[in-house]
Amino acid sequence: VVAAIKEETFLDLAAHTKTIEWMGIGQLGKLINFFKREGVTHALMAGQVKHTQIFSGAIPDFRMVKLLASLLTKNTNSLIGAVTKEFASEGITVIDSTTFLTPLLASKGVLTLKTPNEKDLADINYGIEVANEIARLDLGQTIVVCDRAVVAVEAMEGTDATILRAGTLSNGRPLTVVKVAKPNQDMRFDVPVVGLPTIESMLKAGATCLSITAHKTLLFDRQEMLALANKSNISITGT
Amino acid sequence: VVAAIKEETFLDLAAHTKTIEWMGIGQLGKLINFFKREGVTHALMAGQVKHTQIFSGAIPDFRMVKLLASLLTKNTNSLIGAVTKEFASEGITVIDSTTFLTPLLASKGVLTLKTPNEKDLADINYGIEVANEIARLDLGQTIVVCDRAVVAVEAMEGTDATILRAGTLSNGRPLTVVKVAKPNQDMRFDVPVVGLPTIESMLKAGATCLSITAHKTLLFDRQEMLALANKSNISITGT
């Protein structure tokens, strides 16, 4: 059975599922009732809900209003963490979101033909240090570095916008993009994802080097992504 | 005597100084030689050099190249800190940049007619916590919060761009802007500044609340700034 969030789910998913129910982003009570009716004991979150959805016009139902009111902050961990606890209180276990996607997880080491040079490695190392702090604070997952200085830090705008912004600030110098999992990444939700759009944004911004966290980052459109990176002289490293 | 950086200084400054020498952003050797020739023993940094100048096409002189090569990272503290040490090694003491600007430092408490409400205070408190971490990492000084979630984090784009970006992400909800001094703010350089443009950006972005660090933040165009804030129902608080 699939619970689909109207604001974020492709319509044609219905054709590939046995039982699907559509609901609004704030309808937590409806979601839990649907799962209980269908006898769901295990749930898996797939795809991403944009963090800016918390500012959408969608009207949360009573259960969601109660949950939101109980939160001290509304960053990703506290929001989705609270939803996951709410499921648990109803006997529904949320499982690792990559359970069926293991082949898509990044491996360790250089994934492209191009290998990062010494300058790139210095930027990666400094970048990981900073990005780990940003991820620990649950602000964002991505930072962009140029010549051992941080050019852009991600919050709610998303990875692609962060990369493009750095491109407007670096005066054409090559950029290094560092995307990390949280220090204690909960694999049930908010697992970092990179894909073809990441490389396309890097190309536009003049970024030549990408670092991701091995075993905890999903690569979408893997083949197309690596092909474009190789064609464009971009290196990708799992660290 | 005044050493003016070509890339950042208003041309008409020359009319107000006895001795002025113009130099490029990377000409550290020229700067120190000028000071020594003029018998300077104390120097004060005034105004801001955009961090993106490190990506400019300006060619650093030999002394600056040596200094840049010695740095592990090129964030503000390490860059300007190293320049300050270089001065010290030549017997030139850099003094508190606010020495002649004490009346412009923000006082503690609410500076506007409007007082932050309970929701604003929750956003200010959460915002200060996060901004202190960002400032400690020497990334930027500004973050923007909406309903206890961080919308935007500043790196090299500057305060105004960070505020305007948050405005595009918040779907019209009121924003709180938090700008902080570093936990161990060096008053010799990189002291936070707000002014009329800050309030103008807030108006464009739909921000209604500004928090700054008391006694460590300069208020430029103070009267015009407070007048615009009062007219626009914006609160400003020194914390």
CSV table of C-alpha atoms in Angstrom, one decimal:
chain,number,residue,atom,x,y,z
A,1,VAL,CA,0.0,0.0,0.0
A,2,VAL,CA,1.2,3.5,-0.7
A,3,ALA,CA,0.3,6.8,1.0
A,4,ALA,CA,1.0,9.6,-1.6
A,5,ILE,CA,1.5,13.2,-0.6
A,6,LYS,CA,-0.4,15.3,-3.1
A,7,GLU,CA,2.1,18.1,-3.1
A,8,GLU,CA,5.2,16.0,-3.9
A,9,THR,CA,4.2,12.7,-5.6
A,10,PHE,CA,4.1,12.0,-9.4
A,11,LEU,CA,0.5,11.2,-10.4
A,12,ASP,CA,1.5,8.1,-12.5
A,13,LEU,CA,2.6,6.3,-9.3
A,14,ALA,CA,-1.0,5.1,-8.9
A,15,ALA,CA,-0.5,2.8,-12.0
A,16,HIS,CA,2.2,0.9,-10.2
A,17,THR,CA,0.6,0.3,-6.9
A,18,LYS,CA,-2.2,-2.0,-5.5
A,19,THR,CA,-3.6,0.4,-3.0
A,20,ILE,CA,-2.9,4.1,-3.0
A,21,GLU,CA,-4.4,6.9,-1.0
A,22,TRP,CA,-3.7,10.6,-1.7
A,23,MET,CA,-3.4,13.1,1.1
A,24,GLY,CA,-2.3,16.6,1.8
A,25,ILE,CA,1.1,17.4,3.3
A,26,GLY,CA,-0.3,18.1,6.8
A,27,GLN,CA,-2.8,15.2,7.1
A,28,LEU,CA,-1.0,13.1,9.6
A,29,GLY,CA,-4.2,11.8,11.2
A,30,LYS,CA,-5.5,10.6,7.8
A,31,LEU,CA,-2.1,9.0,7.0
A,32,ILE,CA,-2.1,7.0,10.3
A,33,ASN,CA,-5.7,6.0,10.0
A,34,PHE,CA,-5.1,4.7,6.4
A,35,PHE,CA,-2.1,2.7,7.5
A,36,LYS,CA,-4.0,1.2,10.5
A,37,ARG,CA,-7.0,0.3,8.2
A,38,GLU,CA,-4.7,-1.5,5.8
A,39,GLY,CA,-2.9,-3.3,8.6
A,40,VAL,CA,0.5,-1.7,8.0
A,41,THR,CA,3.2,-2.5,10.5
A,42,HIS,CA,6.2,-1.3,8.6
A,43,ALA,CA,6.6,1.8,6.6
A,44,LEU,CA,9.4,3.2,4.4
A,45,MET,CA,9.7,6.9,3.4
A,46,ALA,CA,10.7,7.3,-0.3
A,47,GLY,CA,11.4,10.6,-2.0
A,48,GLN,CA,11.9,14.0,-0.5
A,49,VAL,CA,9.5,16.5,0.9
A,50,LYS,CA,10.8,20.0,0.4
A,51,HIS,CA,11.5,21.7,3.7
A,52,THR,CA,9.7,24.8,2.5
A,53,GLN,CA,6.5,22.9,2.5
A,54,ILE,CA,6.2,23.9,6.2
A,55,PHE,CA,5.5,27.4,4.8
A,56,SER,CA,2.9,26.2,2.3
A,57,GLY,CA,-0.8,27.1,2.5
A,58,ALA,CA,-1.7,23.5,3.3
A,59,ILE,CA,-3.9,23.2,6.4
A,60,PRO,CA,-2.6,20.6,8.9
A,61,ASP,CA,-5.2,18.3,10.5
A,62,PHE,CA,-5.7,18.1,14.3
A,63,ARG,CA,-3.0,15.5,14.8
A,64,MET,CA,-0.4,17.4,12.9
A,65,VAL,CA,-1.3,20.7,14.6
A,66,LYS,CA,-0.7,19.0,18.0
A,67,LEU,CA,2.6,17.6,16.8
A,68,LEU,CA,3.8,20.9,15.4
A,69,ALA,CA,2.9,22.7,18.6
A,70,SER,CA,5.0,20.2,20.6
A,71,LEU,CA,8.2,21.0,18.6
A,72,LEU,CA,10.9,23.3,20.0
A,73,THR,CA,12.4,23.8,16.5
A,74,LYS,CA,11.1,22.8,13.1
A,75,ASN,CA,14.3,21.6,11.4
A,76,THR,CA,14.3,18.3,9.5
A,77,ASN,CA,15.3,16.0,12.3
A,78,SER,CA,12.8,17.3,14.8
A,79,LEU,CA,9.9,17.4,12.3
A,80,ILE,CA,10.3,14.0,10.6
A,81,GLY,CA,11.7,12.5,13.9
A,82,ALA,CA,8.5,13.5,15.6
A,83,VAL,CA,6.3,12.0,12.8
A,84,THR,CA,8.4,8.7,13.1
A,85,LYS,CA,7.7,8.6,16.9
A,86,GLU,CA,4.0,9.2,16.2
A,87,PHE,CA,4.0,6.2,13.9
A,88,ALA,CA,5.8,4.1,16.6
A,89,SER,CA,3.1,5.0,19.2
A,90,GLU,CA,0.6,3.4,16.8
A,91,GLY,CA,2.6,0.2,16.3
A,92,ILE,CA,4.0,1.3,12.8
A,93,THR,CA,7.8,0.9,12.5
A,94,VAL,CA,9.6,3.2,10.0
A,95,ILE,CA,12.4,1.3,8.3
A,96,ASP,CA,15.7,2.3,6.6
A,97,SER,CA,14.6,4.3,3.5
A,98,THR,CA,17.4,2.7,1.4
A,99,THR,CA,16.3,-0.9,2.1
A,100,PHE,CA,15.4,-1.5,-1.5
A,101,LEU,CA,18.0,0.9,-2.9
A,102,THR,CA,21.3,-0.6,-1.7
A,103,PRO,CA,22.7,-0.7,-5.2
A,104,LEU,CA,22.2,3.1,-5.5
A,105,LEU,CA,24.4,3.9,-2.4
A,106,ALA,CA,27.8,5.5,-3.3
A,107,SER,CA,30.8,3.4,-2.7
A,108,LYS,CA,34.1,4.7,-1.2
A,109,GLY,CA,36.8,6.2,-3.4
A,110,VAL,CA,36.9,8.0,-6.7
A,111,LEU,CA,33.8,7.2,-8.9
A,112,THR,CA,34.9,9.1,-12.0
A,113,LEU,CA,37.8,9.0,-14.6
A,114,LYS,CA,39.1,12.3,-13.1
A,115,THR,CA,40.8,12.1,-9.7
A,116,PRO,CA,40.8,15.1,-7.4
A,117,ASN,CA,44.2,16.8,-7.4
A,118,GLU,CA,46.0,18.1,-4.3
A,119,LYS,CA,44.2,21.4,-4.3
A,120,ASP,CA,40.8,19.7,-4.6
A,121,LEU,CA,41.7,17.4,-1.7
A,122,ALA,CA,42.5,20.4,0.5
A,123,ASP,CA,39.1,21.9,-0.4
A,124,ILE,CA,37.4,18.5,0.2
A,125,ASN,CA,39.0,18.1,3.6
A,126,TYR,CA,38.2,21.6,4.8
A,127,GLY,CA,34.7,21.3,3.3
A,128,ILE,CA,33.9,18.1,5.1
A,129,GLU,CA,34.9,19.6,8.4
A,130,VAL,CA,32.5,22.5,7.9
A,131,ALA,CA,29.7,20.5,6.3
A,132,ASN,CA,29.8,18.1,9.2
A,133,GLU,CA,29.1,21.0,11.6
A,134,ILE,CA,26.3,22.3,9.3
A,135,ALA,CA,24.7,18.8,9.1
A,136,ARG,CA,25.1,18.3,12.8
A,137,LEU,CA,23.1,21.5,13.3
A,138,ASP,CA,20.5,20.1,10.9
A,139,LEU,CA,20.6,23.2,8.7
A,140,GLY,CA,21.6,21.6,5.3
A,141,GLN,CA,23.9,19.0,3.8
A,142,THR,CA,25.8,21.0,1.2
A,143,ILE,CA,28.6,23.6,1.2
A,144,VAL,CA,30.6,24.9,-1.6
A,145,VAL,CA,34.3,25.7,-1.2
A,146,CYS,CA,36.8,27.6,-3.4
A,147,ASP,CA,40.5,27.8,-2.6
A,148,ARG,CA,40.0,26.8,1.1
A,149,ALA,CA,37.2,29.4,1.7
A,150,VAL,CA,33.5,28.6,2.1
A,151,VAL,CA,31.5,30.3,-0.6
A,152,ALA,CA,28.0,29.1,0.1
A,153,VAL,CA,26.2,27.2,2.8
A,154,GLU,CA,22.8,25.4,2.2
A,155,ALA,CA,19.8,25.9,4.3
A,156,MET,CA,16.3,25.6,2.8
A,157,GLU,CA,17.0,26.6,-0.8
A,158,GLY,CA,18.3,23.1,-1.7
A,159,THR,CA,21.6,21.8,-3.2
A,160,ASP,CA,21.2,23.0,-6.7
A,161,ALA,CA,20.5,26.6,-5.7
A,162,THR,CA,23.4,26.6,-3.3
A,163,ILE,CA,25.8,25.4,-6.1
A,164,LEU,CA,24.5,28.0,-8.6
A,165,ARG,CA,24.8,30.8,-6.0
A,166,ALA,CA,28.5,29.9,-5.4
A,167,GLY,CA,29.0,30.1,-9.1
A,168,THR,CA,27.9,33.7,-9.1
A,169,LEU,CA,30.4,34.6,-6.4
A,170,SER,CA,33.6,32.8,-7.4
A,171,ASN,CA,34.5,34.9,-10.5
A,172,GLY,CA,35.0,31.8,-12.6
A,173,ARG,CA,37.3,29.9,-10.2
A,174,PRO,CA,36.8,26.2,-10.0
A,175,LEU,CA,34.5,25.1,-7.1
A,176,THR,CA,34.4,22.1,-4.9
A,177,VAL,CA,30.9,20.9,-3.8
A,178,VAL,CA,30.8,18.9,-0.5
A,179,LYS,CA,27.6,17.1,0.4
A,180,VAL,CA,27.5,15.0,3.6
A,181,ALA,CA,25.3,12.8,5.6
A,182,LYS,CA,24.7,13.9,9.2
A,183,PRO,CA,27.3,12.7,11.8
A,184,ASN,CA,24.6,10.3,13.1
A,185,GLN,CA,22.6,10.0,9.9
A,186,ASP,CA,19.2,8.4,10.5
A,187,MET,CA,18.8,6.1,7.5
A,188,ARG,CA,15.0,6.2,7.9
A,189,PHE,CA,14.8,9.7,6.5
A,190,ASP,CA,16.6,12.6,4.9
A,191,VAL,CA,19.4,10.5,3.4
A,192,PRO,CA,21.5,12.7,1.0
A,193,VAL,CA,20.8,12.3,-2.7
A,194,VAL,CA,22.8,13.4,-5.7
A,195,GLY,CA,21.9,12.9,-9.4
A,196,LEU,CA,22.1,14.3,-12.9
A,197,PRO,CA,20.7,17.7,-11.8
A,198,THR,CA,23.6,18.0,-9.3
A,199,ILE,CA,26.2,17.6,-12.1
A,200,GLU,CA,24.2,20.0,-14.4
A,201,SER,CA,24.2,22.7,-11.7
A,202,MET,CA,27.9,22.1,-11.1
A,203,LEU,CA,28.6,22.6,-14.8
A,204,LYS,CA,26.6,25.9,-14.8
A,205,ALA,CA,28.5,27.1,-11.7
A,206,GLY,CA,32.0,26.0,-12.8
A,207,ALA,CA,32.3,23.4,-10.1
A,208,THR,CA,34.9,20.6,-10.9
A,209,CYS,CA,34.9,18.5,-7.8
A,210,LEU,CA,32.1,16.7,-5.8
A,211,SER,CA,32.5,14.9,-2.5
A,212,ILE,CA,29.8,12.7,-1.0
A,213,THR,CA,29.6,10.5,2.1
A,214,ALA,CA,30.2,6.8,1.0
A,215,HIS,CA,27.5,4.2,1.9
A,216,LYS,CA,25.1,7.0,3.0
A,217,THR,CA,24.4,8.9,-0.2
A,218,LEU,CA,22.0,7.8,-2.9
A,219,LEU,CA,23.1,8.2,-6.6
A,220,PHE,CA,20.1,8.7,-8.8
A,221,ASP,CA,20.5,8.3,-12.6
A,222,ARG,CA,23.9,6.8,-11.8
A,223,GLN,CA,25.0,6.0,-15.3
A,224,GLU,CA,23.9,9.3,-16.9
A,225,MET,CA,25.3,11.2,-13.9
A,226,LEU,CA,28.8,9.5,-14.1
A,227,ALA,CA,28.8,9.8,-17.9
A,228,LEU,CA,28.1,13.6,-17.7
A,229,ALA,CA,30.8,14.0,-15.0
A,230,ASN,CA,33.3,12.1,-17.1
A,231,LYS,CA,32.5,14.1,-20.2
A,232,SER,CA,32.8,17.4,-18.3
A,233,ASN,CA,36.0,16.7,-16.4
A,234,ILE,CA,34.3,16.6,-13.0
A,235,SER,CA,35.5,14.3,-10.3
A,236,ILE,CA,33.2,12.6,-7.8
A,237,THR,CA,34.6,11.0,-4.6
A,238,GLY,CA,32.9,9.0,-1.9
A,239,THR,CA,34.7,9.7,1.4
B,1,VAL,CA,47.6,59.1,6.8
B,2,VAL,CA,45.2,56.9,4.9
B,3,ALA,CA,45.9,53.8,2.8
B,4,ALA,CA,43.0,53.3,0.5
B,5,ILE,CA,42.2,50.1,-1.3
B,6,LYS,CA,41.3,50.9,-4.9
B,7,GLU,CA,38.7,48.2,-5.2
B,8,GLU,CA,36.6,49.3,-2.2
B,9,THR,CA,37.2,53.0,-1.2
B,10,PHE,CA,35.2,56.0,-2.3
B,11,LEU,CA,37.3,58.3,-4.4
B,12,ASP,CA,36.3,61.5,-2.6
B,13,LEU,CA,38.0,60.2,0.6
B,14,ALA,CA,41.1,61.9,-0.7
B,15,ALA,CA,39.6,65.4,-0.1
B,16,HIS,CA,39.3,64.6,3.6
B,17,THR,CA,42.8,63.3,4.3
B,18,LYS,CA,46.3,64.8,4.6
B,19,THR,CA,48.2,61.9,3.1
B,20,ILE,CA,46.5,59.2,1.1
B,21,GLU,CA,48.1,56.4,-0.9
B,22,TRP,CA,46.0,54.2,-3.3
B,23,MET,CA,46.8,50.6,-3.6
B,24,GLY,CA,45.4,47.3,-5.0
B,25,ILE,CA,43.7,44.8,-2.8
B,26,GLY,CA,46.7,42.4,-2.8
B,27,GLN,CA,49.5,44.9,-2.3
B,28,LEU,CA,50.4,44.1,1.3
B,29,GLY,CA,54.1,44.9,0.8
B,30,LYS,CA,53.3,48.3,-0.7
B,31,LEU,CA,50.9,49.0,2.3
B,32,ILE,CA,53.5,48.2,4.9
B,33,ASN,CA,56.2,50.2,3.2
B,34,PHE,CA,53.9,53.2,3.0
B,35,PHE,CA,53.1,52.9,6.7
B,36,LYS,CA,56.7,52.6,7.6
B,37,ARG,CA,57.7,55.5,5.4
B,38,GLU,CA,55.1,57.7,7.2
B,39,GLY,CA,56.1,56.5,10.6
B,40,VAL,CA,52.8,54.8,11.4
B,41,THR,CA,52.8,52.9,14.7
B,42,HIS,CA,49.0,52.4,15.1
B,43,ALA,CA,46.5,51.5,12.4
B,44,LEU,CA,42.7,51.2,12.3
B,45,MET,CA,40.8,49.3,9.7
B,46,ALA,CA,37.7,51.1,8.5
B,47,GLY,CA,35.0,49.8,6.2
B,48,GLN,CA,34.6,46.3,4.8
B,49,VAL,CA,36.4,44.4,2.1
B,50,LYS,CA,34.1,42.0,0.4
B,51,HIS,CA,35.2,38.4,1.0
B,52,THR,CA,34.7,37.6,-2.7
B,53,GLN,CA,37.7,40.0,-3.4
B,54,ILE,CA,39.9,36.9,-2.8
B,55,PHE,CA,38.5,35.6,-6.1
B,56,SER,CA,39.1,38.9,-7.9
B,57,GLY,CA,41.6,39.2,-10.8
B,58,ALA,CA,43.9,41.5,-8.6
B,59,ILE,CA,47.5,40.3,-8.6
B,60,PRO,CA,48.9,40.0,-5.1
B,61,ASP,CA,52.4,41.3,-4.5
B,62,PHE,CA,55.2,39.0,-3.2
B,63,ARG,CA,54.5,39.7,0.4
B,64,MET,CA,50.8,38.9,0.0
B,65,VAL,CA,51.5,35.7,-2.0
B,66,LYS,CA,53.8,34.5,0.8
B,67,LEU,CA,51.1,35.2,3.4
B,68,LEU,CA,48.3,33.5,1.3
B,69,ALA,CA,50.5,30.4,0.8
B,70,SER,CA,50.9,30.1,4.6
B,71,LEU,CA,47.2,30.0,5.4
B,72,LEU,CA,45.4,26.7,6.0
B,73,THR,CA,42.0,28.2,5.3
B,74,LYS,CA,41.0,31.6,3.8
B,75,ASN,CA,38.1,32.5,5.9
B,76,THR,CA,37.9,36.0,7.3
B,77,ASN,CA,39.7,35.4,10.7
B,78,SER,CA,42.6,33.6,9.2
B,79,LEU,CA,43.0,36.1,6.3
B,80,ILE,CA,42.7,39.4,8.2
B,81,GLY,CA,44.2,37.8,11.3
B,82,ALA,CA,47.4,37.0,9.3
B,83,VAL,CA,47.5,40.6,7.9
B,84,THR,CA,47.3,41.9,11.4
B,85,LYS,CA,50.1,39.7,12.6
B,86,GLU,CA,52.2,40.9,9.6
B,87,PHE,CA,51.7,44.5,10.7
B,88,ALA,CA,52.7,43.5,14.3
B,89,SER,CA,55.9,42.0,13.0
B,90,GLU,CA,56.7,45.4,11.6
B,91,GLY,CA,55.9,47.3,14.8
B,92,ILE,CA,52.5,48.5,13.6
B,93,THR,CA,49.7,47.9,16.1
B,94,VAL,CA,46.1,47.4,14.7
B,95,ILE,CA,43.6,48.9,17.1
B,96,ASP,CA,39.9,48.4,17.7
B,97,SER,CA,38.1,49.5,14.5
B,98,THR,CA,35.3,51.1,16.5
B,99,THR,CA,37.6,53.4,18.5
B,100,PHE,CA,36.1,56.6,16.9
B,101,LEU,CA,32.7,55.0,16.4
B,102,THR,CA,31.5,54.2,19.9
B,103,PRO,CA,28.3,56.3,19.5
B,104,LEU,CA,27.4,54.0,16.6
B,105,LEU,CA,27.5,50.8,18.6
B,106,ALA,CA,24.1,49.2,19.3
B,107,SER,CA,22.9,49.3,22.9
B,108,LYS,CA,21.1,46.5,24.7
B,109,GLY,CA,17.3,46.2,24.5
B,110,VAL,CA,14.6,47.1,22.0
B,111,LEU,CA,15.7,50.0,19.8
B,112,THR,CA,12.3,50.5,17.9
B,113,LEU,CA,8.8,51.4,18.8
B,114,LYS,CA,7.7,47.8,18.0
B,115,THR,CA,8.7,45.1,20.6
B,116,PRO,CA,9.2,41.5,19.5
B,117,ASN,CA,6.3,39.3,20.5
B,118,GLU,CA,6.6,35.8,22.0
B,119,LYS,CA,6.9,34.1,18.6
B,120,ASP,CA,9.6,36.6,17.5
B,121,LEU,CA,11.5,35.9,20.8
B,122,ALA,CA,11.4,32.1,20.2
B,123,ASP,CA,12.8,32.7,16.7
B,124,ILE,CA,15.5,35.1,18.1
B,125,ASN,CA,16.6,32.7,20.7
B,126,TYR,CA,16.8,29.7,18.3
B,127,GLY,CA,18.4,32.0,15.7
B,128,ILE,CA,21.1,33.2,18.1
B,129,GLU,CA,22.0,29.7,19.0
B,130,VAL,CA,22.5,28.7,15.4
B,131,ALA,CA,24.1,32.0,14.3
B,132,ASN,CA,26.7,31.7,17.1
B,133,GLU,CA,27.8,28.4,15.6
B,134,ILE,CA,28.0,29.8,12.1
B,135,ALA,CA,30.0,32.8,13.4
B,136,ARG,CA,32.3,30.5,15.4
B,137,LEU,CA,33.0,28.6,12.2
B,138,ASP,CA,33.8,32.0,10.6
B,139,LEU,CA,31.4,31.4,7.7
B,140,GLY,CA,29.1,34.4,8.0
B,141,GLN,CA,27.2,36.4,10.6
B,142,THR,CA,23.6,36.3,9.5
B,143,ILE,CA,20.9,33.7,9.5
B,144,VAL,CA,17.2,34.0,8.8
B,145,VAL,CA,14.6,32.1,10.8
B,146,CYS,CA,10.9,31.6,10.2
B,147,ASP,CA,8.6,29.8,12.7
B,148,ARG,CA,11.6,28.2,14.5
B,149,ALA,CA,13.2,26.8,11.3
B,150,VAL,CA,16.4,28.2,9.6
B,151,VAL,CA,15.6,29.4,6.1
B,152,ALA,CA,18.9,30.9,5.0
B,153,VAL,CA,22.5,30.9,6.2
B,154,GLU,CA,25.0,33.5,5.1
B,155,ALA,CA,28.4,32.7,3.7
B,156,MET,CA,30.1,35.0,1.0
B,157,GLU,CA,27.0,36.5,-0.5
B,158,GLY,CA,26.5,39.1,2.2
B,159,THR,CA,23.7,39.9,4.6
B,160,ASP,CA,21.3,41.6,2.1
B,161,ALA,CA,21.4,38.7,-0.4
B,162,THR,CA,20.8,36.2,2.5
B,163,ILE,CA,17.7,38.1,3.7
B,164,LEU,CA,16.3,38.5,0.1
B,165,ARG,CA,16.8,34.7,-0.5
B,166,ALA,CA,14.9,33.8,2.6
B,167,GLY,CA,12.1,36.0,1.3
B,168,THR,CA,11.8,33.9,-1.8
B,169,LEU,CA,11.5,30.7,0.3
B,170,SER,CA,9.1,31.6,3.1
B,171,ASN,CA,5.8,32.0,1.1
B,172,GLY,CA,5.1,35.4,2.6
B,173,ARG,CA,5.5,34.4,6.3
B,174,PRO,CA,7.2,36.9,8.6
B,175,LEU,CA,10.9,36.4,8.9
B,176,THR,CA,13.3,37.0,11.8
B,177,VAL,CA,16.9,38.1,10.9
B,178,VAL,CA,19.6,37.4,13.4
B,179,LYS,CA,23.1,38.9,12.9
B,180,VAL,CA,25.7,38.2,15.5
B,181,ALA,CA,29.3,39.1,16.4
B,182,LYS,CA,31.6,36.1,16.7
B,183,PRO,CA,31.7,34.4,20.2
B,184,ASN,CA,35.2,36.0,20.6
B,185,GLN,CA,34.7,38.9,18.3
B,186,ASP,CA,38.0,40.6,17.4
B,187,MET,CA,37.0,44.3,17.5
B,188,ARG,CA,40.0,45.1,15.3
B,189,PHE,CA,38.2,43.8,12.2
B,190,ASP,CA,35.0,42.3,10.8
B,191,VAL,CA,32.8,43.9,13.3
B,192,PRO,CA,29.1,43.4,12.3
B,193,VAL,CA,27.4,46.3,10.6
B,194,VAL,CA,23.7,47.0,9.9
B,195,GLY,CA,22.2,50.0,8.3
B,196,LEU,CA,19.5,51.4,6.1
B,197,PRO,CA,20.1,48.7,3.3
B,198,THR,CA,19.5,46.0,5.9
B,199,ILE,CA,16.0,47.3,6.7
B,200,GLU,CA,15.3,47.9,3.0
B,201,SER,CA,16.2,44.2,2.3
B,202,MET,CA,14.0,43.1,5.2
B,203,LEU,CA,11.1,45.0,3.8
B,204,LYS,CA,11.5,43.4,0.4
B,205,ALA,CA,11.7,39.9,2.0
B,206,GLY,CA,8.8,40.4,4.4
B,207,ALA,CA,11.1,40.3,7.5
B,208,THR,CA,9.6,41.9,10.6
B,209,CYS,CA,12.2,41.3,13.3
B,210,LEU,CA,16.0,42.0,13.6
B,211,SER,CA,18.3,40.9,16.3
B,212,ILE,CA,21.9,42.2,16.7
B,213,THR,CA,24.6,41.8,19.2
B,214,ALA,CA,24.6,44.7,21.6
B,215,HIS,CA,27.9,46.7,22.1
B,216,LYS,CA,29.5,44.8,19.2
B,217,THR,CA,27.4,45.9,16.2
B,218,LEU,CA,27.7,49.2,14.3
B,219,LEU,CA,24.5,51.0,13.3
B,220,PHE,CA,25.1,53.1,10.2
B,221,ASP,CA,22.5,55.7,9.1
B,222,ARG,CA,21.1,55.2,12.6
B,223,GLN,CA,18.3,57.7,12.5
B,224,GLU,CA,17.1,56.9,9.0
B,225,MET,CA,17.4,53.2,9.8
B,226,LEU,CA,15.3,53.4,13.0
B,227,ALA,CA,12.8,55.8,11.2
B,228,LEU,CA,12.3,53.3,8.4
B,229,ALA,CA,11.9,50.4,10.9
B,230,ASN,CA,9.4,52.3,12.9
B,231,LYS,CA,7.4,53.3,9.8
B,232,SER,CA,7.4,49.6,8.6
B,233,ASN,CA,6.5,47.9,11.9
B,234,ILE,CA,9.9,46.2,12.2
B,235,SER,CA,11.4,45.5,15.6
B,236,ILE,CA,15.2,45.8,16.2
B,237,THR,CA,16.7,44.3,19.4
B,238,GLY,CA,20.2,44.4,20.8
B,239,THR,CA,20.8,41.2,22.7
